Amino acid sequence: MTAPPDDCLARNDWICGAYVSTRDEILTDAVVQHLQLTGVSVALALLLALPLAVLARRWRWAAGPVLGITTVLYTIPALAMFSLLLPVYGLSASLVVAGLVLYSLTLLVRNVLAGLRAVPEETRQAARGLGYGPVRLLLAVELPLALPAAMAGLRIATVSAVSLVTIGAIVGHGGLGNLIYAGMNTYFKAQVLTASVLCVIIAVVADLLLLGVQRLLTPWTRGQAA
């Protein structure tokens, strides 16, 4: 009877330190691409979500169409979304970013709008009485008070984007998803597990960082949480 090989790579184990040590450069490149795709996508989605939420708050008739369109976009399957965007962006990282931006809009718009709607009307009236115009009222009063809800949406959108980036592997731009996809095709257990665990770590760390930023920016909510 032949003895099992001592090398965990040869045995194709799920947990294999040799895989990490021998492919650290590949893993690093995949993590960097994953972070870039996630960061750019969420940042662009936030830039689009803010004016959309403000528009929906200012004109109530716009709330229905804005929320309706973003919700419909969120329900489109990822493969179908990429197929629809393919003629515009081709097989590029921009294709993945565009898809993630559209998916993130629903979470961000809804939470920013909820935060703006939660600002007490008496607070707005008091600010107007002090001479605040519409822009100053928005920047100095409404957005700061809406920040807790907006940050909650940003955290959810970021964690969701970390997961959805892996779908980009179908066009060769999926960060750690590339390794997961290749590992599944070759049944390379260590590669699939390692890349998956790294995705989870990125999501958890990103969520904790954003939670820390939220606590720094909204000190008045700490006492409420306690």
mmCIF file of N, CA, C and O in Angstrom, residues 74-173:
data_model
loop_
_atom_site.group_PDB
_atom_site.id
_atom_site.type_symbol
_atom_site.label_atom_id
_atom_site.label_comp_id
_atom_site.label_asym_id
_atom_site.label_seq_id
_atom_site.Cartn_x
_atom_site.Cartn_y
_atom_site.Cartn_z
ATOM 1 N N TYR A 74 -31.134 46.287 -9.024
ATOM 2 C CA TYR A 74 -30.598 45.347 -8.031
ATOM 3 C C TYR A 74 -31.110 43.925 -8.257
ATOM 4 O O TYR A 74 -30.466 42.956 -7.850
ATOM 5 N N THR A 75 -32.278 43.803 -8.886
ATOM 6 C CA THR A 75 -32.854 42.476 -9.086
ATOM 7 C C THR A 75 -32.309 41.768 -10.329
ATOM 8 O O THR A 75 -32.563 40.575 -10.514
ATOM 9 N N ILE A 76 -31.576 42.478 -11.180
ATOM 10 C CA ILE A 76 -31.037 41.863 -12.395
ATOM 11 C C ILE A 76 -29.912 40.899 -12.016
ATOM 12 O O ILE A 76 -28.977 41.292 -11.301
ATOM 13 N N PRO A 77 -29.947 39.643 -12.456
ATOM 14 C CA PRO A 77 -28.856 38.712 -12.142
ATOM 15 C C PRO A 77 -27.515 39.224 -12.652
ATOM 16 O O PRO A 77 -27.445 39.930 -13.663
ATOM 17 N N ALA A 78 -26.457 38.878 -11.920
ATOM 18 C CA ALA A 78 -25.130 39.407 -12.245
ATOM 19 C C ALA A 78 -24.702 39.043 -13.663
ATOM 20 O O ALA A 78 -24.163 39.886 -14.394
ATOM 21 N N LEU A 79 -24.943 37.809 -14.071
ATOM 22 C CA LEU A 79 -24.545 37.399 -15.424
ATOM 23 C C LEU A 79 -25.294 38.198 -16.481
ATOM 24 O O LEU A 79 -24.710 38.604 -17.492
ATOM 25 N N ALA A 80 -26.580 38.445 -16.231
ATOM 26 C CA ALA A 80 -27.363 39.234 -17.179
ATOM 27 C C ALA A 80 -26.894 40.686 -17.190
ATOM 28 O O ALA A 80 -26.816 41.313 -18.250
ATOM 29 N N MET A 81 -26.560 41.214 -16.019
ATOM 30 C CA MET A 81 -26.073 42.587 -15.937
ATOM 31 C C MET A 81 -24.785 42.758 -16.729
ATOM 32 O O MET A 81 -24.633 43.710 -17.516
ATOM 33 N N PHE A 82 -23.850 41.848 -16.550
ATOM 34 C CA PHE A 82 -22.588 41.935 -17.280
ATOM 35 C C PHE A 82 -22.804 41.777 -18.779
ATOM 36 O O PHE A 82 -22.118 42.409 -19.583
ATOM 37 N N SER A 83 -23.753 40.933 -19.153
ATOM 38 C CA SER A 83 -24.037 40.752 -20.573
ATOM 39 C C SER A 83 -24.599 42.026 -21.192
ATOM 40 O O SER A 83 -24.265 42.385 -22.326
ATOM 41 N N LEU A 84 -25.449 42.742 -20.431
ATOM 42 C CA LEU A 84 -26.026 43.985 -20.933
ATOM 43 C C LEU A 84 -24.968 45.084 -21.044
ATOM 44 O O LEU A 84 -25.030 45.932 -21.943
ATOM 45 N N LEU A 85 -24.003 45.077 -20.134
ATOM 46 C CA LEU A 85 -22.963 46.108 -20.131
ATOM 47 C C LEU A 85 -21.788 45.773 -21.045
ATOM 48 O O LEU A 85 -20.972 46.647 -21.350
ATOM 49 N N LEU A 86 -21.711 44.519 -21.476
ATOM 50 C CA LEU A 86 -20.563 44.073 -22.277
ATOM 51 C C LEU A 86 -20.361 44.885 -23.557
ATOM 52 O O LEU A 86 -19.223 45.252 -23.877
ATOM 53 N N PRO A 87 -21.419 45.195 -24.323
ATOM 54 C CA PRO A 87 -21.188 45.980 -25.555
ATOM 55 C C PRO A 87 -20.610 47.368 -25.293
ATOM 56 O O PRO A 87 -19.962 47.943 -26.166
ATOM 57 N N VAL A 88 -20.836 47.900 -24.102
ATOM 58 C CA VAL A 88 -20.362 49.247 -23.776
ATOM 59 C C VAL A 88 -18.920 49.225 -23.273
ATOM 60 O O VAL A 88 -18.085 50.024 -23.703
ATOM 61 N N TYR A 89 -18.615 48.295 -22.375
ATOM 62 C CA TYR A 89 -17.315 48.306 -21.701
ATOM 63 C C TYR A 89 -16.361 47.212 -22.180
ATOM 64 O O TYR A 89 -15.159 47.288 -21.897
ATOM 65 N N GLY A 90 -16.889 46.200 -22.880
ATOM 66 C CA GLY A 90 -16.029 45.110 -23.309
ATOM 67 C C GLY A 90 -15.556 44.282 -22.122
ATOM 68 O O GLY A 90 -16.031 44.441 -21.000
ATOM 69 N N LEU A 91 -14.601 43.382 -22.385
ATOM 70 C CA LEU A 91 -14.071 42.531 -21.323
ATOM 71 C C LEU A 91 -12.986 43.277 -20.550
ATOM 72 O O LEU A 91 -11.792 43.012 -20.677
ATOM 73 N N SER A 92 -13.426 44.217 -19.726
ATOM 74 C CA SER A 92 -12.488 45.065 -19.001
ATOM 75 C C SER A 92 -12.905 45.185 -17.542
ATOM 76 O O SER A 92 -14.012 44.786 -17.156
ATOM 77 N N ALA A 93 -12.005 45.755 -16.745
ATOM 78 C CA ALA A 93 -12.326 45.990 -15.338
ATOM 79 C C ALA A 93 -13.474 46.990 -15.207
ATOM 80 O O ALA A 93 -14.242 46.941 -14.238
ATOM 81 N N SER A 94 -13.610 47.889 -16.186
ATOM 82 C CA SER A 94 -14.698 48.868 -16.162
ATOM 83 C C SER A 94 -16.060 48.189 -16.193
ATOM 84 O O SER A 94 -17.036 48.700 -15.622
ATOM 85 N N LEU A 95 -16.137 47.060 -16.845
ATOM 86 C CA LEU A 95 -17.388 46.300 -16.887
ATOM 87 C C LEU A 95 -17.800 45.871 -15.483
ATOM 88 O O LEU A 95 -18.967 46.016 -15.094
ATOM 89 N N VAL A 96 -16.844 45.365 -14.722
ATOM 90 C CA VAL A 96 -17.117 44.918 -13.355
ATOM 91 C C VAL A 96 -17.480 46.110 -12.477
ATOM 92 O O VAL A 96 -18.431 46.055 -11.695
ATOM 93 N N VAL A 97 -16.732 47.197 -12.606
ATOM 94 C CA VAL A 97 -16.995 48.389 -11.803
ATOM 95 C C VAL A 97 -18.394 48.934 -12.092
ATOM 96 O O VAL A 97 -19.144 49.270 -11.159
ATOM 97 N N ALA A 98 -18.762 49.019 -13.357
ATOM 98 C CA ALA A 98 -20.080 49.542 -13.718
ATOM 99 C C ALA A 98 -21.196 48.686 -13.118
ATOM 100 O O ALA A 98 -22.189 49.210 -12.594
ATOM 101 N N GLY A 99 -21.040 47.376 -13.198
ATOM 102 C CA GLY A 99 -22.042 46.491 -12.623
ATOM 103 C C GLY A 99 -22.172 46.656 -11.120
ATOM 104 O O GLY A 99 -23.281 46.724 -10.570
ATOM 105 N N LEU A 100 -21.039 46.758 -10.431
ATOM 106 C CA LEU A 100 -21.060 46.907 -8.976
ATOM 107 C C LEU A 100 -21.649 48.256 -8.566
ATOM 108 O O LEU A 100 -22.331 48.361 -7.539
ATOM 109 N N VAL A 101 -21.379 49.293 -9.343
ATOM 110 C CA VAL A 101 -21.955 50.610 -9.051
ATOM 111 C C VAL A 101 -23.477 50.540 -9.105
ATOM 112 O O VAL A 101 -24.175 51.047 -8.209
ATOM 113 N N LEU A 102 -24.005 49.910 -10.129
ATOM 114 C CA LEU A 102 -25.458 49.811 -10.267
ATOM 115 C C LEU A 102 -26.072 48.988 -9.144
ATOM 116 O O LEU A 102 -27.160 49.319 -8.646
ATOM 117 N N TYR A 103 -25.393 47.928 -8.718
ATOM 118 C CA TYR A 103 -25.898 47.112 -7.616
ATOM 119 C C TYR A 103 -25.852 47.873 -6.291
ATOM 120 O O TYR A 103 -26.723 47.704 -5.425
ATOM 121 N N SER A 104 -24.835 48.700 -6.101
ATOM 122 C CA SER A 104 -24.673 49.407 -4.827
ATOM 123 C C SER A 104 -25.645 50.577 -4.681
ATOM 124 O O SER A 104 -25.922 51.022 -3.559
ATOM 125 N N LEU A 105 -26.146 51.082 -5.798
ATOM 126 C CA LEU A 105 -27.014 52.260 -5.747
ATOM 127 C C LEU A 105 -28.248 52.046 -4.869
ATOM 128 O O LEU A 105 -28.636 52.933 -4.105
ATOM 129 N N THR A 106 -28.854 50.877 -4.982
ATOM 130 C CA THR A 106 -30.073 50.615 -4.221
ATOM 131 C C THR A 106 -29.828 50.764 -2.727
ATOM 132 O O THR A 106 -30.573 51.463 -2.023
ATOM 133 N N LEU A 107 -28.788 50.123 -2.232
ATOM 134 C CA LEU A 107 -28.494 50.156 -0.800
ATOM 135 C C LEU A 107 -28.149 51.566 -0.337
ATOM 136 O O LEU A 107 -28.602 52.014 0.719
ATOM 137 N N LEU A 108 -27.367 52.271 -1.134
ATOM 138 C CA LEU A 108 -26.917 53.597 -0.728
ATOM 139 C C LEU A 108 -28.033 54.631 -0.816
ATOM 140 O O LEU A 108 -28.231 55.430 0.102
ATOM 141 N N VAL A 109 -28.762 54.637 -1.923
ATOM 142 C CA VAL A 109 -29.832 55.624 -2.091
ATOM 143 C C VAL A 109 -30.882 55.469 -0.999
ATOM 144 O O VAL A 109 -31.327 56.463 -0.394
ATOM 145 N N ARG A 110 -31.305 54.250 -0.737
ATOM 146 C CA ARG A 110 -32.342 54.020 0.263
ATOM 147 C C ARG A 110 -31.897 54.485 1.647
ATOM 148 O O ARG A 110 -32.675 55.099 2.398
ATOM 149 N N ASN A 111 -30.659 54.204 2.022
ATOM 150 C CA ASN A 111 -30.202 54.563 3.366
ATOM 151 C C ASN A 111 -29.956 56.061 3.494
ATOM 152 O O ASN A 111 -30.279 56.657 4.526
ATOM 153 N N VAL A 112 -29.381 56.684 2.473
ATOM 154 C CA VAL A 112 -29.177 58.132 2.530
ATOM 155 C C VAL A 112 -30.525 58.848 2.579
ATOM 156 O O VAL A 112 -30.717 59.795 3.365
ATOM 157 N N LEU A 113 -31.460 58.388 1.771
ATOM 158 C CA LEU A 113 -32.792 59.002 1.766
ATOM 159 C C LEU A 113 -33.483 58.814 3.110
ATOM 160 O O LEU A 113 -34.125 59.742 3.630
ATOM 161 N N ALA A 114 -33.347 57.632 3.689
ATOM 162 C CA ALA A 114 -33.948 57.389 5.009
ATOM 163 C C ALA A 114 -33.348 58.318 6.054
ATOM 164 O O ALA A 114 -34.059 58.840 6.927
ATOM 165 N N GLY A 115 -32.028 58.531 5.970
ATOM 166 C CA GLY A 115 -31.392 59.439 6.912
ATOM 167 C C GLY A 115 -31.857 60.868 6.744
ATOM 168 O O GLY A 115 -32.114 61.581 7.729
ATOM 169 N N LEU A 116 -31.994 61.324 5.503
ATOM 170 C CA LEU A 116 -32.464 62.686 5.247
ATOM 171 C C LEU A 116 -33.905 62.869 5.714
ATOM 172 O O LEU A 116 -34.265 63.930 6.261
ATOM 173 N N ARG A 117 -34.726 61.858 5.505
ATOM 174 C CA ARG A 117 -36.126 61.953 5.926
ATOM 175 C C ARG A 117 -36.259 61.949 7.443
ATOM 176 O O ARG A 117 -37.262 62.432 7.989
ATOM 177 N N ALA A 118 -35.270 61.381 8.135
ATOM 178 C CA ALA A 118 -35.336 61.293 9.594
ATOM 179 C C ALA A 118 -34.921 62.588 10.290
ATOM 180 O O ALA A 118 -35.078 62.710 11.509
ATOM 181 N N VAL A 119 -34.378 63.545 9.541
ATOM 182 C CA VAL A 119 -33.998 64.824 10.148
ATOM 183 C C VAL A 119 -35.269 65.546 10.608
ATOM 184 O O VAL A 119 -36.178 65.768 9.804
ATOM 185 N N PRO A 120 -35.365 65.908 11.874
ATOM 186 C CA PRO A 120 -36.579 66.563 12.373
ATOM 187 C C PRO A 120 -36.869 67.872 11.619
ATOM 188 O O PRO A 120 -35.953 68.652 11.349
ATOM 189 N N GLU A 121 -38.131 68.100 11.324
ATOM 190 C CA GLU A 121 -38.512 69.305 10.591
ATOM 191 C C GLU A 121 -38.228 70.563 11.408
ATOM 192 O O GLU A 121 -37.871 71.609 10.853
ATOM 193 N N GLU A 122 -38.363 70.454 12.737
ATOM 194 C CA GLU A 122 -38.084 71.627 13.568
ATOM 195 C C GLU A 122 -36.606 72.025 13.496
ATOM 196 O O GLU A 122 -36.259 73.204 13.633
ATOM 197 N N THR A 123 -35.739 71.038 13.264
ATOM 198 C CA THR A 123 -34.320 71.338 13.101
ATOM 199 C C THR A 123 -34.094 72.122 11.813
ATOM 200 O O THR A 123 -33.313 73.087 11.786
ATOM 201 N N ARG A 124 -34.775 71.716 10.757
ATOM 202 C CA ARG A 124 -34.663 72.448 9.493
ATOM 203 C C ARG A 124 -35.196 73.882 9.650
ATOM 204 O O ARG A 124 -34.587 74.835 9.162
ATOM 205 N N GLN A 125 -36.318 73.994 10.312
ATOM 206 C CA GLN A 125 -36.914 75.319 10.481
ATOM 207 C C GLN A 125 -36.005 76.229 11.306
ATOM 208 O O GLN A 125 -35.871 77.433 11.012
ATOM 209 N N ALA A 126 -35.386 75.664 12.337
ATOM 210 C CA ALA A 126 -34.476 76.451 13.164
ATOM 211 C C ALA A 126 -33.279 76.930 12.348
ATOM 212 O O ALA A 126 -32.832 78.087 12.483
ATOM 213 N N ALA A 127 -32.754 76.046 11.489
ATOM 214 C CA ALA A 127 -31.611 76.424 10.650
ATOM 215 C C ALA A 127 -32.008 77.510 9.660
ATOM 216 O O ALA A 127 -31.246 78.464 9.427
ATOM 217 N N ARG A 128 -33.196 77.397 9.088
ATOM 218 C CA ARG A 128 -33.667 78.438 8.168
ATOM 219 C C ARG A 128 -33.839 79.769 8.894
ATOM 220 O O ARG A 128 -33.559 80.839 8.343
ATOM 221 N N GLY A 129 -34.288 79.687 10.150
ATOM 222 C CA GLY A 129 -34.444 80.903 10.927
ATOM 223 C C GLY A 129 -33.123 81.582 11.218
ATOM 224 O O GLY A 129 -33.073 82.808 11.435
ATOM 225 N N LEU A 130 -32.043 80.818 11.209
ATOM 226 C CA LEU A 130 -30.712 81.376 11.414
ATOM 227 C C LEU A 130 -30.082 81.868 10.117
ATOM 228 O O LEU A 130 -28.923 82.281 10.115
ATOM 229 N N GLY A 131 -30.849 81.783 9.041
ATOM 230 C CA GLY A 131 -30.347 82.298 7.767
ATOM 231 C C GLY A 131 -29.695 81.267 6.878
ATOM 232 O O GLY A 131 -29.030 81.632 5.904
ATOM 233 N N TYR A 132 -29.854 79.973 7.166
ATOM 234 C CA TYR A 132 -29.261 78.932 6.335
ATOM 235 C C TYR A 132 -30.022 78.819 5.019
ATOM 236 O O TYR A 132 -31.246 78.674 5.012
ATOM 237 N N GLY A 133 -29.282 78.877 3.910
ATOM 238 C CA GLY A 133 -29.879 78.635 2.608
ATOM 239 C C GLY A 133 -29.965 77.146 2.335
ATOM 240 O O GLY A 133 -29.510 76.325 3.137
ATOM 241 N N PRO A 134 -30.559 76.753 1.192
ATOM 242 C CA PRO A 134 -30.733 75.327 0.885
ATOM 243 C C PRO A 134 -29.427 74.530 0.873
ATOM 244 O O PRO A 134 -29.362 73.416 1.420
ATOM 245 N N VAL A 135 -28.371 75.081 0.259
ATOM 246 C CA VAL A 135 -27.105 74.353 0.169
ATOM 247 C C VAL A 135 -26.455 74.223 1.536
ATOM 248 O O VAL A 135 -26.001 73.145 1.934
ATOM 249 N N ARG A 136 -26.404 75.329 2.272
ATOM 250 C CA ARG A 136 -25.800 75.289 3.605
ATOM 251 C C ARG A 136 -26.604 74.399 4.546
ATOM 252 O O ARG A 136 -26.035 73.678 5.382
ATOM 253 N N LEU A 137 -27.914 74.440 4.415
ATOM 254 C CA LEU A 137 -28.775 73.580 5.234
ATOM 255 C C LEU A 137 -28.471 72.111 4.968
ATOM 256 O O LEU A 137 -28.380 71.300 5.899
ATOM 257 N N LEU A 138 -28.291 71.775 3.696
ATOM 258 C CA LEU A 138 -28.000 70.392 3.333
ATOM 259 C C LEU A 138 -26.648 69.951 3.881
ATOM 260 O O LEU A 138 -26.532 68.877 4.495
ATOM 261 N N LEU A 139 -25.626 70.774 3.649
ATOM 262 C CA LEU A 139 -24.263 70.383 4.001
ATOM 263 C C LEU A 139 -23.993 70.458 5.502
ATOM 264 O O LEU A 139 -23.257 69.626 6.044
ATOM 265 N N ALA A 140 -24.558 71.446 6.169
ATOM 266 C CA ALA A 140 -24.230 71.673 7.574
ATOM 267 C C ALA A 140 -25.206 71.026 8.552
ATOM 268 O O ALA A 140 -24.859 70.812 9.715
ATOM 269 N N VAL A 141 -26.416 70.710 8.091
ATOM 270 C CA VAL A 141 -27.426 70.183 9.010
ATOM 271 C C VAL A 141 -27.933 68.807 8.578
ATOM 272 O O VAL A 141 -27.821 67.823 9.330
ATOM 273 N N GLU A 142 -28.482 68.726 7.370
ATOM 274 C CA GLU A 142 -29.162 67.499 6.965
ATOM 275 C C GLU A 142 -28.210 66.323 6.785
ATOM 276 O O GLU A 142 -28.451 65.233 7.324
ATOM 277 N N LEU A 143 -27.158 66.508 5.993
ATOM 278 C CA LEU A 143 -26.237 65.399 5.752
ATOM 279 C C LEU A 143 -25.544 64.918 7.022
ATOM 280 O O LEU A 143 -25.427 63.698 7.229
ATOM 281 N N PRO A 144 -25.059 65.804 7.898
ATOM 282 C CA PRO A 144 -24.470 65.301 9.146
ATOM 283 C C PRO A 144 -25.440 64.478 9.984
ATOM 284 O O PRO A 144 -25.062 63.448 10.551
ATOM 285 N N LEU A 145 -26.704 64.923 10.059
ATOM 286 C CA LEU A 145 -27.681 64.175 10.845
ATOM 287 C C LEU A 145 -28.087 62.870 10.147
ATOM 288 O O LEU A 145 -28.520 61.922 10.812
ATOM 289 N N ALA A 146 -27.959 62.837 8.833
ATOM 290 C CA ALA A 146 -28.292 61.615 8.083
ATOM 291 C C ALA A 146 -27.123 60.641 8.040
ATOM 292 O O ALA A 146 -27.257 59.531 7.508
ATOM 293 N N LEU A 147 -25.975 61.046 8.576
ATOM 294 C CA LEU A 147 -24.763 60.248 8.454
ATOM 295 C C LEU A 147 -24.872 58.834 9.029
ATOM 296 O O LEU A 147 -24.382 57.882 8.406
ATOM 297 N N PRO A 148 -25.490 58.623 10.208
ATOM 298 C CA PRO A 148 -25.587 57.245 10.718
ATOM 299 C C PRO A 148 -26.276 56.288 9.758
ATOM 300 O O PRO A 148 -25.802 55.188 9.514
ATOM 301 N N ALA A 149 -27.407 56.712 9.192
ATOM 302 C CA ALA A 149 -28.115 55.855 8.244
ATOM 303 C C ALA A 149 -27.317 55.675 6.965
ATOM 304 O O ALA A 149 -27.264 54.574 6.395
ATOM 305 N N ALA A 150 -26.674 56.753 6.504
ATOM 306 C CA ALA A 150 -25.869 56.664 5.286
ATOM 307 C C ALA A 150 -24.684 55.722 5.478
ATOM 308 O O ALA A 150 -24.355 54.925 4.591
ATOM 309 N N MET A 151 -24.035 55.802 6.623
ATOM 310 C CA MET A 151 -22.892 54.928 6.896
ATOM 311 C C MET A 151 -23.321 53.472 7.002
ATOM 312 O O MET A 151 -22.594 52.570 6.596
ATOM 313 N N ALA A 152 -24.508 53.245 7.550
ATOM 314 C CA ALA A 152 -25.021 51.869 7.616
ATOM 315 C C ALA A 152 -25.194 51.305 6.214
ATOM 316 O O ALA A 152 -24.827 50.150 5.936
ATOM 317 N N GLY A 153 -25.739 52.120 5.310
ATOM 318 C CA GLY A 153 -25.882 51.679 3.926
ATOM 319 C C GLY A 153 -24.546 51.479 3.256
ATOM 320 O O GLY A 153 -24.363 50.534 2.472
ATOM 321 N N LEU A 154 -23.583 52.342 3.563
ATOM 322 C CA LEU A 154 -22.245 52.221 2.978
ATOM 323 C C LEU A 154 -21.571 50.942 3.430
ATOM 324 O O LEU A 154 -20.893 50.267 2.638
ATOM 325 N N ARG A 155 -21.752 50.574 4.675
ATOM 326 C CA ARG A 155 -21.155 49.330 5.179
ATOM 327 C C ARG A 155 -21.754 48.113 4.473
ATOM 328 O O ARG A 155 -21.033 47.205 4.056
ATOM 329 N N ILE A 156 -23.071 48.117 4.327
ATOM 330 C CA ILE A 156 -23.727 46.989 3.660
ATOM 331 C C ILE A 156 -23.299 46.913 2.195
ATOM 332 O O ILE A 156 -23.012 45.839 1.667
ATOM 333 N N ALA A 157 -23.256 48.075 1.537
ATOM 334 C CA ALA A 157 -22.867 48.109 0.126
ATOM 335 C C ALA A 157 -21.434 47.631 -0.062
ATOM 336 O O ALA A 157 -21.117 46.942 -1.037
ATOM 337 N N THR A 158 -20.556 47.993 0.861
ATOM 338 C CA THR A 158 -19.154 47.595 0.743
ATOM 339 C C THR A 158 -18.993 46.090 0.913
ATOM 340 O O THR A 158 -18.296 45.437 0.131
ATOM 341 N N VAL A 159 -19.627 45.542 1.928
ATOM 342 C CA VAL A 159 -19.547 44.094 2.146
ATOM 343 C C VAL A 159 -20.146 43.338 0.968
ATOM 344 O O VAL A 159 -19.611 42.324 0.515
ATOM 345 N N SER A 160 -21.257 43.854 0.445
ATOM 346 C CA SER A 160 -21.890 43.232 -0.719
ATOM 347 C C SER A 160 -20.974 43.296 -1.935
ATOM 348 O O SER A 160 -20.847 42.321 -2.694
ATOM 349 N N ALA A 161 -20.297 44.439 -2.120
ATOM 350 C CA ALA A 161 -19.395 44.594 -3.265
ATOM 351 C C ALA A 161 -18.203 43.659 -3.170
ATOM 352 O O ALA A 161 -17.757 43.110 -4.180
ATOM 353 N N VAL A 162 -17.680 43.456 -1.966
ATOM 354 C CA VAL A 162 -16.567 42.521 -1.782
ATOM 355 C C VAL A 162 -16.952 41.135 -2.281
ATOM 356 O O VAL A 162 -16.152 40.436 -2.924
ATOM 357 N N SER A 163 -18.171 40.745 -2.006
ATOM 358 C CA SER A 163 -18.649 39.439 -2.467
ATOM 359 C C SER A 163 -18.892 39.415 -3.970
ATOM 360 O O SER A 163 -18.504 38.475 -4.669
ATOM 361 N N LEU A 164 -19.526 40.476 -4.487
ATOM 362 C CA LEU A 164 -19.901 40.502 -5.902
ATOM 363 C C LEU A 164 -18.707 40.661 -6.837
ATOM 364 O O LEU A 164 -18.801 40.301 -8.010
ATOM 365 N N VAL A 165 -17.600 41.191 -6.332
ATOM 366 C CA VAL A 165 -16.407 41.324 -7.178
ATOM 367 C C VAL A 165 -16.000 39.976 -7.755
ATOM 368 O O VAL A 165 -15.527 39.889 -8.896
ATOM 369 N N THR A 166 -16.200 38.922 -6.996
ATOM 370 C CA THR A 166 -15.775 37.593 -7.446
ATOM 371 C C THR A 166 -16.468 37.181 -8.746
ATOM 372 O O THR A 166 -15.921 36.383 -9.509
ATOM 373 N N ILE A 167 -17.684 37.721 -8.988
ATOM 374 C CA ILE A 167 -18.386 37.380 -10.222
ATOM 375 C C ILE A 167 -17.606 37.875 -11.430
ATOM 376 O O ILE A 167 -17.724 37.341 -12.536
ATOM 377 N N GLY A 168 -16.792 38.905 -11.228
ATOM 378 C CA GLY A 168 -15.997 39.435 -12.324
ATOM 379 C C GLY A 168 -14.997 38.447 -12.894
ATOM 380 O O GLY A 168 -14.391 38.700 -13.943
ATOM 381 N N ALA A 169 -14.828 37.316 -12.228
ATOM 382 C CA ALA A 169 -13.916 36.283 -12.733
ATOM 383 C C ALA A 169 -14.343 35.775 -14.102
ATOM 384 O O ALA A 169 -13.515 35.297 -14.888
ATOM 385 N N ILE A 170 -15.625 35.906 -14.435
ATOM 386 C CA ILE A 170 -16.089 35.411 -15.736
ATOM 387 C C ILE A 170 -15.533 36.247 -16.887
ATOM 388 O O ILE A 170 -15.518 35.796 -18.029
ATOM 389 N N VAL A 171 -15.067 37.461 -16.564
ATOM 390 C CA VAL A 171 -14.438 38.295 -17.597
ATOM 391 C C VAL A 171 -12.966 38.529 -17.292
ATOM 392 O O VAL A 171 -12.322 39.385 -17.891
ATOM 393 N N GLY A 172 -12.429 37.777 -16.336
ATOM 394 C CA GLY A 172 -11.012 37.872 -16.019
ATOM 395 C C GLY A 172 -10.631 39.002 -15.105
ATOM 396 O O GLY A 172 -9.445 39.293 -14.921
ATOM 397 N N HIS A 173 -11.611 39.680 -14.487
ATOM 398 C CA HIS A 173 -11.326 40.791 -13.579
ATOM 399 C C HIS A 173 -12.151 40.604 -12.311
ATOM 400 O O HIS A 173 -13.065 41.371 -12.031
#
